[in-house]
Amino acid sequence: MTTGSTSSAALESRNWLDLPEDVTAQILVKLDAIDILSSVPQVCVLWWRLCKDSSMWQRINVVGKHDDLLLLGYDLAKLCREAVNRSEGQLIEINIDYICTDELLQYIVERDSYYCFETKLGLQHYARVLNLNGSWLLRRSSSLKCLRLVSSRVTYKGMIKAAAKLPLLETLHLTHCCTFPKEVFHELGKSCPLLNSLKYNESLSPNPCIPCNDDALVIAEAMPGLRHLQLVGNLLTDSGLRAILNGCPHLESLDLSECRHLYLRGGLEKRCVDQVKSLKLPDPPMRDRFPKPYATPFDYYKKITRY
């Protein structure tokens, strides 16, 4: 009993302020950016000071709906902009749910492309230099390497404009976002040569029952360096999948779950298994969902609804 009581007392007496600052910073950086801005600095002086450090904001997460903060009148987009400001041009990764718009995305890539410092060293590496209140405001390429958007309101024009300023982008994940035309993927392939991971899942297509290979064909043409591709719920067909396998020979993972127009005929399934290490295909594929001799679901539905 004495030993147990001593152990319990020791646990109760532990103070978070006794942790090394770098350990505390590593813990705090895992939190959502909105939480960090709205409450963490109020805990103590140390945490307030750590939250001012630009290294805390190299990776920004604005995930979830934050309904409680919305009820209190918080402007989540404004808080997100403040988080970007605090990164001071060192932003590497940002994940945003629900609130991203063309304006916010443009602010992120523009703000990350400017920062101020006191000397004129290394100016040849920057596109434009302006003098602002005695310091130098430098225009450079955005340092952003990873962008994840969920249920965003970013339009294709906004995405094209942003892509042109993200030459270091390696990872782009878009889930439940607007349907983008092929021009977006052309621009991404041209402006983001380091892109190796793309997720474009369950876009809000106006005609989900009509097969369409536009996404697959432009991805195959414009993004030969992809190693990870996820197109959950895409409308591609077998020919689109063949184009991807031909155009992206370095693929290590491929997720085509819920792609309702894939039949995987003519040895296509075997080729996928042989070429891609981590593979997710529709289960079951379309060829097993409808009885023979109907070649497509349209033939099947036409037959059963004839009478």
PDB file of C-alpha atoms in Angstrom, residues 17-301:
ATOM      1  CA  LEU A  17       6.636  22.799 -16.860  1.00  0.00           C
ATOM      2  CA  ASP A  18       9.401  20.393 -15.815  1.00  0.00           C
ATOM      3  CA  LEU A  19       9.523  18.953 -19.338  1.00  0.00           C
ATOM      4  CA  PRO A  20      12.311  20.206 -21.613  1.00  0.00           C
ATOM      5  CA  GLU A  21      11.065  22.976 -23.903  1.00  0.00           C
ATOM      6  CA  ASP A  22      11.756  21.013 -27.068  1.00  0.00           C
ATOM      7  CA  VAL A  23       9.662  18.091 -25.781  1.00  0.00           C
ATOM      8  CA  THR A  24       6.798  20.434 -24.862  1.00  0.00           C
ATOM      9  CA  ALA A  25       6.995  22.001 -28.317  1.00  0.00           C
ATOM     10  CA  GLN A  26       6.823  18.574 -29.980  1.00  0.00           C
ATOM     11  CA  ILE A  27       3.657  17.810 -27.996  1.00  0.00           C
ATOM     12  CA  LEU A  28       1.972  21.138 -28.709  1.00  0.00           C
ATOM     13  CA  VAL A  29       2.695  20.994 -32.437  1.00  0.00           C
ATOM     14  CA  LYS A  30       0.462  17.917 -32.697  1.00  0.00           C
ATOM     15  CA  LEU A  31      -2.577  19.972 -31.706  1.00  0.00           C
ATOM     16  CA  ASP A  32      -5.008  21.602 -34.081  1.00  0.00           C
ATOM     17  CA  ALA A  33      -3.928  25.112 -35.101  1.00  0.00           C
ATOM     18  CA  ILE A  34      -7.265  26.578 -34.037  1.00  0.00           C
ATOM     19  CA  ASP A  35      -6.864  25.107 -30.553  1.00  0.00           C
ATOM     20  CA  ILE A  36      -3.316  26.415 -30.305  1.00  0.00           C
ATOM     21  CA  LEU A  37      -4.379  29.934 -31.245  1.00  0.00           C
ATOM     22  CA  SER A  38      -7.559  30.047 -29.175  1.00  0.00           C
ATOM     23  CA  SER A  39      -6.536  28.419 -25.889  1.00  0.00           C
ATOM     24  CA  VAL A  40      -3.008  26.980 -25.565  1.00  0.00           C
ATOM     25  CA  PRO A  41      -1.184  30.335 -25.081  1.00  0.00           C
ATOM     26  CA  GLN A  42      -3.464  31.119 -22.140  1.00  0.00           C
ATOM     27  CA  VAL A  43      -2.182  28.183 -20.081  1.00  0.00           C
ATOM     28  CA  CYS A  44       1.155  29.648 -19.010  1.00  0.00           C
ATOM     29  CA  VAL A  45       3.945  32.002 -20.068  1.00  0.00           C
ATOM     30  CA  LEU A  46       6.106  29.155 -21.401  1.00  0.00           C
ATOM     31  CA  TRP A  47       3.373  27.851 -23.680  1.00  0.00           C
ATOM     32  CA  TRP A  48       2.580  31.390 -24.819  1.00  0.00           C
ATOM     33  CA  ARG A  49       6.238  31.876 -25.761  1.00  0.00           C
ATOM     34  CA  LEU A  50       6.465  28.526 -27.568  1.00  0.00           C
ATOM     35  CA  CYS A  51       3.365  29.363 -29.604  1.00  0.00           C
ATOM     36  CA  LYS A  52       5.122  32.498 -30.861  1.00  0.00           C
ATOM     37  CA  ASP A  53       8.010  30.500 -32.304  1.00  0.00           C
ATOM     38  CA  SER A  54       7.765  30.163 -36.110  1.00  0.00           C
ATOM     39  CA  SER A  55       9.059  26.575 -35.953  1.00  0.00           C
ATOM     40  CA  MET A  56       5.764  25.639 -34.251  1.00  0.00           C
ATOM     41  CA  TRP A  57       3.924  26.535 -37.442  1.00  0.00           C
ATOM     42  CA  GLN A  58       5.779  24.569 -40.091  1.00  0.00           C
ATOM     43  CA  ARG A  59       2.875  22.106 -40.072  1.00  0.00           C
ATOM     44  CA  ILE A  60      -0.635  23.480 -39.636  1.00  0.00           C
ATOM     45  CA  ASN A  61      -3.765  21.393 -39.018  1.00  0.00           C
ATOM     46  CA  VAL A  62      -7.210  22.943 -39.213  1.00  0.00           C
ATOM     47  CA  VAL A  63      -9.309  19.789 -39.041  1.00  0.00           C
ATOM     48  CA  GLY A  64     -12.848  19.143 -37.889  1.00  0.00           C
ATOM     49  CA  LYS A  65     -15.774  21.547 -37.855  1.00  0.00           C
ATOM     50  CA  HIS A  66     -15.044  23.416 -34.609  1.00  0.00           C
ATOM     51  CA  ASP A  67     -18.742  24.056 -34.053  1.00  0.00           C
ATOM     52  CA  ASP A  68     -18.057  25.178 -30.474  1.00  0.00           C
ATOM     53  CA  LEU A  69     -15.793  27.995 -31.650  1.00  0.00           C
ATOM     54  CA  LEU A  70     -18.211  29.009 -34.378  1.00  0.00           C
ATOM     55  CA  LEU A  71     -20.930  29.390 -31.756  1.00  0.00           C
ATOM     56  CA  LEU A  72     -18.592  31.683 -29.821  1.00  0.00           C
ATOM     57  CA  GLY A  73     -18.155  33.873 -32.885  1.00  0.00           C
ATOM     58  CA  TYR A  74     -14.655  32.826 -33.939  1.00  0.00           C
ATOM     59  CA  ASP A  75     -13.664  33.448 -37.569  1.00  0.00           C
ATOM     60  CA  LEU A  76     -11.883  30.177 -38.449  1.00  0.00           C
ATOM     61  CA  ALA A  77     -10.519  31.482 -41.748  1.00  0.00           C
ATOM     62  CA  LYS A  78      -9.021  34.466 -39.923  1.00  0.00           C
ATOM     63  CA  LEU A  79      -7.409  32.151 -37.374  1.00  0.00           C
ATOM     64  CA  CYS A  80      -6.014  30.028 -40.198  1.00  0.00           C
ATOM     65  CA  ARG A  81      -4.465  33.129 -41.786  1.00  0.00           C
ATOM     66  CA  GLU A  82      -2.922  34.041 -38.434  1.00  0.00           C
ATOM     67  CA  ALA A  83      -1.377  30.568 -38.210  1.00  0.00           C
ATOM     68  CA  VAL A  84       0.128  31.019 -41.683  1.00  0.00           C
ATOM     69  CA  ASN A  85       1.489  34.424 -40.673  1.00  0.00           C
ATOM     70  CA  ARG A  86       3.240  32.885 -37.693  1.00  0.00           C
ATOM     71  CA  SER A  87       5.072  30.394 -39.914  1.00  0.00           C
ATOM     72  CA  GLU A  88       7.128  33.303 -41.327  1.00  0.00           C
ATOM     73  CA  GLY A  89       7.660  31.624 -44.678  1.00  0.00           C
ATOM     74  CA  GLN A  90       8.576  28.212 -43.211  1.00  0.00           C
ATOM     75  CA  LEU A  91       5.254  26.472 -43.871  1.00  0.00           C
ATOM     76  CA  ILE A  92       5.804  22.918 -45.111  1.00  0.00           C
ATOM     77  CA  GLU A  93       2.431  21.212 -44.613  1.00  0.00           C
ATOM     78  CA  ILE A  94      -1.139  22.392 -44.154  1.00  0.00           C
ATOM     79  CA  ASN A  95      -4.345  20.377 -43.691  1.00  0.00           C
ATOM     80  CA  ILE A  96      -7.684  22.189 -43.857  1.00  0.00           C
ATOM     81  CA  ASP A  97     -11.215  20.846 -43.449  1.00  0.00           C
ATOM     82  CA  TYR A  98     -14.359  22.641 -44.637  1.00  0.00           C
ATOM     83  CA  ILE A  99     -13.249  26.286 -44.568  1.00  0.00           C
ATOM     84  CA  CYS A 100     -10.824  26.603 -47.491  1.00  0.00           C
ATOM     85  CA  THR A 101     -11.861  28.966 -50.291  1.00  0.00           C
ATOM     86  CA  ASP A 102     -10.067  30.464 -53.283  1.00  0.00           C
ATOM     87  CA  GLU A 103      -9.222  33.520 -51.214  1.00  0.00           C
ATOM     88  CA  LEU A 104      -7.822  31.549 -48.279  1.00  0.00           C
ATOM     89  CA  LEU A 105      -5.764  29.237 -50.504  1.00  0.00           C
ATOM     90  CA  GLN A 106      -4.341  32.208 -52.369  1.00  0.00           C
ATOM     91  CA  TYR A 107      -3.463  33.876 -49.081  1.00  0.00           C
ATOM     92  CA  ILE A 108      -1.627  30.747 -47.943  1.00  0.00           C
ATOM     93  CA  VAL A 109       0.551  30.438 -51.050  1.00  0.00           C
ATOM     94  CA  GLU A 110       1.145  34.191 -51.320  1.00  0.00           C
ATOM     95  CA  ARG A 111       1.910  34.787 -47.664  1.00  0.00           C
ATOM     96  CA  ASP A 112       4.241  31.809 -47.553  1.00  0.00           C
ATOM     97  CA  SER A 113       6.130  33.353 -50.475  1.00  0.00           C
ATOM     98  CA  TYR A 114       7.073  36.548 -48.640  1.00  0.00           C
ATOM     99  CA  TYR A 115       9.126  37.194 -45.571  1.00  0.00           C
ATOM    100  CA  CYS A 116      11.173  40.057 -44.156  1.00  0.00           C
ATOM    101  CA  PHE A 117      14.742  40.228 -42.948  1.00  0.00           C
ATOM    102  CA  GLU A 118      17.313  42.913 -42.315  1.00  0.00           C
ATOM    103  CA  THR A 119      20.102  42.201 -44.803  1.00  0.00           C
ATOM    104  CA  LYS A 120      20.456  42.101 -48.586  1.00  0.00           C
ATOM    105  CA  LEU A 121      22.259  38.737 -48.729  1.00  0.00           C
ATOM    106  CA  GLY A 122      21.266  36.202 -51.343  1.00  0.00           C
ATOM    107  CA  LEU A 123      18.890  38.453 -53.271  1.00  0.00           C
ATOM    108  CA  GLN A 124      19.744  36.763 -56.570  1.00  0.00           C
ATOM    109  CA  HIS A 125      17.640  33.766 -55.478  1.00  0.00           C
ATOM    110  CA  TYR A 126      14.417  35.780 -55.303  1.00  0.00           C
ATOM    111  CA  ALA A 127      12.111  37.064 -57.964  1.00  0.00           C
ATOM    112  CA  ARG A 128      11.315  40.475 -56.536  1.00  0.00           C
ATOM    113  CA  VAL A 129      12.631  42.681 -53.739  1.00  0.00           C
ATOM    114  CA  LEU A 130      10.756  45.525 -52.063  1.00  0.00           C
ATOM    115  CA  ASN A 131      11.879  47.816 -49.274  1.00  0.00           C
ATOM    116  CA  LEU A 132       9.324  47.999 -46.470  1.00  0.00           C
ATOM    117  CA  ASN A 133       9.976  50.140 -43.381  1.00  0.00           C
ATOM    118  CA  GLY A 134      13.706  49.605 -43.582  1.00  0.00           C
ATOM    119  CA  SER A 135      13.562  45.804 -44.001  1.00  0.00           C
ATOM    120  CA  TRP A 136      13.623  43.706 -47.123  1.00  0.00           C
ATOM    121  CA  LEU A 137      10.462  41.977 -48.260  1.00  0.00           C
ATOM    122  CA  LEU A 138      11.445  39.091 -50.512  1.00  0.00           C
ATOM    123  CA  ARG A 139       9.302  37.275 -53.042  1.00  0.00           C
ATOM    124  CA  ARG A 140      10.222  33.638 -53.483  1.00  0.00           C
ATOM    125  CA  SER A 141       8.618  30.319 -54.296  1.00  0.00           C
ATOM    126  CA  SER A 142       6.336  28.868 -51.642  1.00  0.00           C
ATOM    127  CA  SER A 143       8.004  26.289 -49.397  1.00  0.00           C
ATOM    128  CA  LEU A 144       4.777  24.276 -49.114  1.00  0.00           C
ATOM    129  CA  LYS A 145       5.321  20.563 -49.754  1.00  0.00           C
ATOM    130  CA  CYS A 146       2.046  19.046 -48.574  1.00  0.00           C
ATOM    131  CA  LEU A 147      -1.497  20.359 -49.073  1.00  0.00           C
ATOM    132  CA  ARG A 148      -4.583  18.471 -47.889  1.00  0.00           C
ATOM    133  CA  LEU A 149      -8.104  19.833 -48.376  1.00  0.00           C
ATOM    134  CA  VAL A 150     -11.356  18.186 -47.267  1.00  0.00           C
ATOM    135  CA  SER A 151     -14.781  19.469 -48.358  1.00  0.00           C
ATOM    136  CA  SER A 152     -13.253  22.704 -49.576  1.00  0.00           C
ATOM    137  CA  ARG A 153     -14.897  25.392 -51.685  1.00  0.00           C
ATOM    138  CA  VAL A 154     -11.833  25.952 -53.835  1.00  0.00           C
ATOM    139  CA  THR A 155     -12.777  26.319 -57.506  1.00  0.00           C
ATOM    140  CA  TYR A 156     -10.770  25.105 -60.469  1.00  0.00           C
ATOM    141  CA  LYS A 157      -9.599  28.672 -61.171  1.00  0.00           C
ATOM    142  CA  GLY A 158      -8.376  29.016 -57.595  1.00  0.00           C
ATOM    143  CA  MET A 159      -6.525  25.699 -57.765  1.00  0.00           C
ATOM    144  CA  ILE A 160      -4.857  26.565 -61.078  1.00  0.00           C
ATOM    145  CA  LYS A 161      -3.722  29.932 -59.712  1.00  0.00           C
ATOM    146  CA  ALA A 162      -2.333  28.330 -56.558  1.00  0.00           C
ATOM    147  CA  ALA A 163      -0.599  25.469 -58.390  1.00  0.00           C
ATOM    148  CA  ALA A 164       1.494  27.936 -60.384  1.00  0.00           C
ATOM    149  CA  LYS A 165       3.087  29.082 -57.108  1.00  0.00           C
ATOM    150  CA  LEU A 166       3.805  25.660 -55.577  1.00  0.00           C
ATOM    151  CA  PRO A 167       6.915  24.301 -57.328  1.00  0.00           C
ATOM    152  CA  LEU A 168       7.997  22.326 -54.233  1.00  0.00           C
ATOM    153  CA  LEU A 169       4.658  20.576 -53.720  1.00  0.00           C
ATOM    154  CA  GLU A 170       5.077  16.828 -53.234  1.00  0.00           C
ATOM    155  CA  THR A 171       1.723  15.774 -51.775  1.00  0.00           C
ATOM    156  CA  LEU A 172      -1.777  16.918 -52.755  1.00  0.00           C
ATOM    157  CA  HIS A 173      -4.870  15.366 -51.187  1.00  0.00           C
ATOM    158  CA  LEU A 174      -8.348  16.512 -52.242  1.00  0.00           C
ATOM    159  CA  THR A 175     -11.373  14.798 -50.715  1.00  0.00           C
ATOM    160  CA  HIS A 176     -15.039  15.699 -51.288  1.00  0.00           C
ATOM    161  CA  CYS A 177     -14.015  18.835 -53.156  1.00  0.00           C
ATOM    162  CA  CYS A 178     -15.358  20.401 -56.346  1.00  0.00           C
ATOM    163  CA  THR A 179     -14.968  18.526 -59.605  1.00  0.00           C
ATOM    164  CA  PHE A 180     -11.903  19.890 -61.377  1.00  0.00           C
ATOM    165  CA  PRO A 181     -11.492  19.917 -65.172  1.00  0.00           C
ATOM    166  CA  LYS A 182      -8.405  18.442 -66.796  1.00  0.00           C
ATOM    167  CA  GLU A 183      -6.751  21.878 -66.987  1.00  0.00           C
ATOM    168  CA  VAL A 184      -6.152  21.717 -63.223  1.00  0.00           C
ATOM    169  CA  PHE A 185      -4.146  18.500 -63.482  1.00  0.00           C
ATOM    170  CA  HIS A 186      -2.240  19.847 -66.486  1.00  0.00           C
ATOM    171  CA  GLU A 187      -1.202  22.867 -64.427  1.00  0.00           C
ATOM    172  CA  LEU A 188      -0.291  20.697 -61.435  1.00  0.00           C
ATOM    173  CA  GLY A 189       1.865  18.472 -63.616  1.00  0.00           C
ATOM    174  CA  LYS A 190       3.594  21.471 -65.194  1.00  0.00           C
ATOM    175  CA  SER A 191       4.068  23.624 -62.083  1.00  0.00           C
ATOM    176  CA  CYS A 192       4.670  20.902 -59.480  1.00  0.00           C
ATOM    177  CA  PRO A 193       7.377  18.633 -60.936  1.00  0.00           C
ATOM    178  CA  LEU A 194       8.089  17.061 -57.514  1.00  0.00           C
ATOM    179  CA  LEU A 195       4.503  15.891 -57.003  1.00  0.00           C
ATOM    180  CA  ASN A 196       4.611  12.199 -56.097  1.00  0.00           C
ATOM    181  CA  SER A 197       1.396  11.668 -54.105  1.00  0.00           C
ATOM    182  CA  LEU A 198      -2.073  12.574 -55.359  1.00  0.00           C
ATOM    183  CA  LYS A 199      -5.450  11.826 -53.791  1.00  0.00           C
ATOM    184  CA  TYR A 200      -8.554  13.002 -55.619  1.00  0.00           C
ATOM    185  CA  ASN A 201     -11.445  11.272 -53.948  1.00  0.00           C
ATOM    186  CA  GLU A 202     -15.200  11.266 -54.548  1.00  0.00           C
ATOM    187  CA  SER A 203     -15.366  14.626 -56.247  1.00  0.00           C
ATOM    188  CA  LEU A 204     -18.855  16.058 -56.599  1.00  0.00           C
ATOM    189  CA  SER A 205     -19.447  14.961 -60.188  1.00  0.00           C
ATOM    190  CA  PRO A 206     -22.721  16.135 -61.754  1.00  0.00           C
ATOM    191  CA  ASN A 207     -23.061  12.864 -63.720  1.00  0.00           C
ATOM    192  CA  PRO A 208     -21.758   9.984 -61.576  1.00  0.00           C
ATOM    193  CA  CYS A 209     -23.392   7.314 -63.752  1.00  0.00           C
ATOM    194  CA  ILE A 210     -21.524   8.332 -66.908  1.00  0.00           C
ATOM    195  CA  PRO A 211     -17.988   6.922 -67.365  1.00  0.00           C
ATOM    196  CA  CYS A 212     -15.272   9.531 -67.857  1.00  0.00           C
ATOM    197  CA  ASN A 213     -11.536   9.075 -68.375  1.00  0.00           C
ATOM    198  CA  ASP A 214     -10.566  12.759 -68.416  1.00  0.00           C
ATOM    199  CA  ASP A 215      -8.914  12.641 -64.984  1.00  0.00           C
ATOM    200  CA  ALA A 216      -7.065   9.409 -65.687  1.00  0.00           C
ATOM    201  CA  LEU A 217      -5.746  10.461 -69.091  1.00  0.00           C
ATOM    202  CA  VAL A 218      -4.408  13.830 -67.967  1.00  0.00           C
ATOM    203  CA  ILE A 219      -2.853  12.339 -64.811  1.00  0.00           C
ATOM    204  CA  ALA A 220      -1.119   9.722 -66.949  1.00  0.00           C
ATOM    205  CA  GLU A 221       0.181  12.394 -69.309  1.00  0.00           C
ATOM    206  CA  ALA A 222       1.127  15.183 -66.892  1.00  0.00           C
ATOM    207  CA  MET A 223       2.312  13.317 -63.779  1.00  0.00           C
ATOM    208  CA  PRO A 224       4.749  10.550 -64.758  1.00  0.00           C
ATOM    209  CA  GLY A 225       6.580  10.811 -61.426  1.00  0.00           C
ATOM    210  CA  LEU A 226       3.626   9.770 -59.239  1.00  0.00           C
ATOM    211  CA  ARG A 227       4.330   7.056 -56.692  1.00  0.00           C
ATOM    212  CA  HIS A 228       1.042   7.160 -54.783  1.00  0.00           C
ATOM    213  CA  LEU A 229      -2.356   7.667 -56.400  1.00  0.00           C
ATOM    214  CA  GLN A 230      -5.815   7.450 -54.849  1.00  0.00           C
ATOM    215  CA  LEU A 231      -8.948   7.979 -56.941  1.00  0.00           C
ATOM    216  CA  VAL A 232     -11.737   6.657 -54.720  1.00  0.00           C
ATOM    217  CA  GLY A 233     -15.090   6.835 -56.487  1.00  0.00           C
ATOM    218  CA  ASN A 234     -13.598   8.050 -59.780  1.00  0.00           C
ATOM    219  CA  LEU A 235     -15.456   7.519 -63.061  1.00  0.00           C
ATOM    220  CA  LEU A 236     -12.528   6.049 -65.015  1.00  0.00           C
ATOM    221  CA  THR A 237     -12.863   2.886 -67.095  1.00  0.00           C
ATOM    222  CA  ASP A 238     -10.426   0.134 -68.037  1.00  0.00           C
ATOM    223  CA  SER A 239      -8.859   2.288 -70.757  1.00  0.00           C
ATOM    224  CA  GLY A 240      -8.221   5.069 -68.245  1.00  0.00           C
ATOM    225  CA  LEU A 241      -6.574   2.613 -65.865  1.00  0.00           C
ATOM    226  CA  ARG A 242      -4.351   1.291 -68.657  1.00  0.00           C
ATOM    227  CA  ALA A 243      -3.281   4.865 -69.435  1.00  0.00           C
ATOM    228  CA  ILE A 244      -2.320   5.409 -65.791  1.00  0.00           C
ATOM    229  CA  LEU A 245      -0.278   2.195 -65.662  1.00  0.00           C
ATOM    230  CA  ASN A 246       1.502   3.208 -68.885  1.00  0.00           C
ATOM    231  CA  GLY A 247       2.045   6.856 -67.958  1.00  0.00           C
ATOM    232  CA  CYS A 248       2.987   6.410 -64.279  1.00  0.00           C
ATOM    233  CA  PRO A 249       5.476   3.526 -64.265  1.00  0.00           C
ATOM    234  CA  HIS A 250       6.790   4.307 -60.758  1.00  0.00           C
ATOM    235  CA  LEU A 251       3.490   3.810 -58.926  1.00  0.00           C
ATOM    236  CA  GLU A 252       3.940   2.057 -55.599  1.00  0.00           C
ATOM    237  CA  SER A 253       0.367   2.392 -54.314  1.00  0.00           C
ATOM    238  CA  LEU A 254      -2.917   2.699 -56.190  1.00  0.00           C
ATOM    239  CA  ASP A 255      -6.369   2.952 -54.611  1.00  0.00           C
ATOM    240  CA  LEU A 256      -9.357   2.699 -56.957  1.00  0.00           C
ATOM    241  CA  SER A 257     -11.985   1.726 -54.393  1.00  0.00           C
ATOM    242  CA  GLU A 258     -15.596   2.367 -55.430  1.00  0.00           C
ATOM    243  CA  CYS A 259     -14.660   3.077 -59.053  1.00  0.00           C
ATOM    244  CA  ARG A 260     -17.942   1.825 -60.463  1.00  0.00           C
ATOM    245  CA  HIS A 261     -16.978   1.701 -64.133  1.00  0.00           C
ATOM    246  CA  LEU A 262     -13.973  -0.625 -63.898  1.00  0.00           C
ATOM    247  CA  TYR A 263     -14.345  -4.141 -65.329  1.00  0.00           C
ATOM    248  CA  LEU A 264     -10.667  -5.197 -65.205  1.00  0.00           C
ATOM    249  CA  ARG A 265     -10.909  -7.336 -68.335  1.00  0.00           C
ATOM    250  CA  GLY A 266      -8.201  -8.577 -70.647  1.00  0.00           C
ATOM    251  CA  GLY A 267      -5.635  -9.331 -67.968  1.00  0.00           C
ATOM    252  CA  LEU A 268      -5.831  -5.805 -66.551  1.00  0.00           C
ATOM    253  CA  GLU A 269      -6.264  -6.986 -62.971  1.00  0.00           C
ATOM    254  CA  LYS A 270      -3.169  -9.199 -63.201  1.00  0.00           C
ATOM    255  CA  ARG A 271      -1.158  -6.324 -64.635  1.00  0.00           C
ATOM    256  CA  CYS A 272      -2.171  -4.119 -61.707  1.00  0.00           C
ATOM    257  CA  VAL A 273      -1.127  -6.790 -59.224  1.00  0.00           C
ATOM    258  CA  ASP A 274       2.217  -7.294 -60.966  1.00  0.00           C
ATOM    259  CA  GLN A 275       3.049  -3.593 -61.393  1.00  0.00           C
ATOM    260  CA  VAL A 276       1.804  -1.981 -58.151  1.00  0.00           C
ATOM    261  CA  LYS A 277       2.947  -3.036 -54.673  1.00  0.00           C
ATOM    262  CA  SER A 278      -0.016  -1.692 -52.674  1.00  0.00           C
ATOM    263  CA  LEU A 279      -3.262  -2.067 -54.591  1.00  0.00           C
ATOM    264  CA  LYS A 280      -6.954  -1.513 -53.839  1.00  0.00           C
ATOM    265  CA  LEU A 281      -9.454  -2.316 -56.572  1.00  0.00           C
ATOM    266  CA  PRO A 282     -13.270  -2.271 -56.553  1.00  0.00           C
ATOM    267  CA  ASP A 283     -14.623  -5.245 -54.644  1.00  0.00           C
ATOM    268  CA  PRO A 284     -16.209  -6.866 -56.534  1.00  0.00           C
ATOM    269  CA  PRO A 285     -15.248  -5.401 -59.927  1.00  0.00           C
ATOM    270  CA  MET A 286     -18.060  -4.367 -62.247  1.00  0.00           C
ATOM    271  CA  ARG A 287     -17.760  -7.515 -64.355  1.00  0.00           C
ATOM    272  CA  ASP A 288     -18.995  -9.520 -61.339  1.00  0.00           C
ATOM    273  CA  ARG A 289     -21.869  -7.218 -60.392  1.00  0.00           C
ATOM    274  CA  PHE A 290     -24.061  -7.791 -63.423  1.00  0.00           C
ATOM    275  CA  PRO A 291     -25.100 -11.120 -64.965  1.00  0.00           C
ATOM    276  CA  LYS A 292     -23.914 -12.150 -68.398  1.00  0.00           C
ATOM    277  CA  PRO A 293     -24.429 -11.404 -71.278  1.00  0.00           C
ATOM    278  CA  TYR A 294     -24.851  -7.750 -70.277  1.00  0.00           C
ATOM    279  CA  ALA A 295     -21.648  -5.886 -71.115  1.00  0.00           C
ATOM    280  CA  THR A 296     -22.425  -2.768 -69.111  1.00  0.00           C
ATOM    281  CA  PRO A 297     -24.739  -1.775 -66.241  1.00  0.00           C
ATOM    282  CA  PHE A 298     -26.677   0.322 -68.741  1.00  0.00           C
ATOM    283  CA  ASP A 299     -27.559  -2.799 -70.750  1.00  0.00           C
ATOM    284  CA  TYR A 300     -28.637  -4.568 -67.567  1.00  0.00           C
ATOM    285  CA  TYR A 301     -30.826  -1.745 -66.248  1.00  0.00           C
TER     286      TYR A 301
END
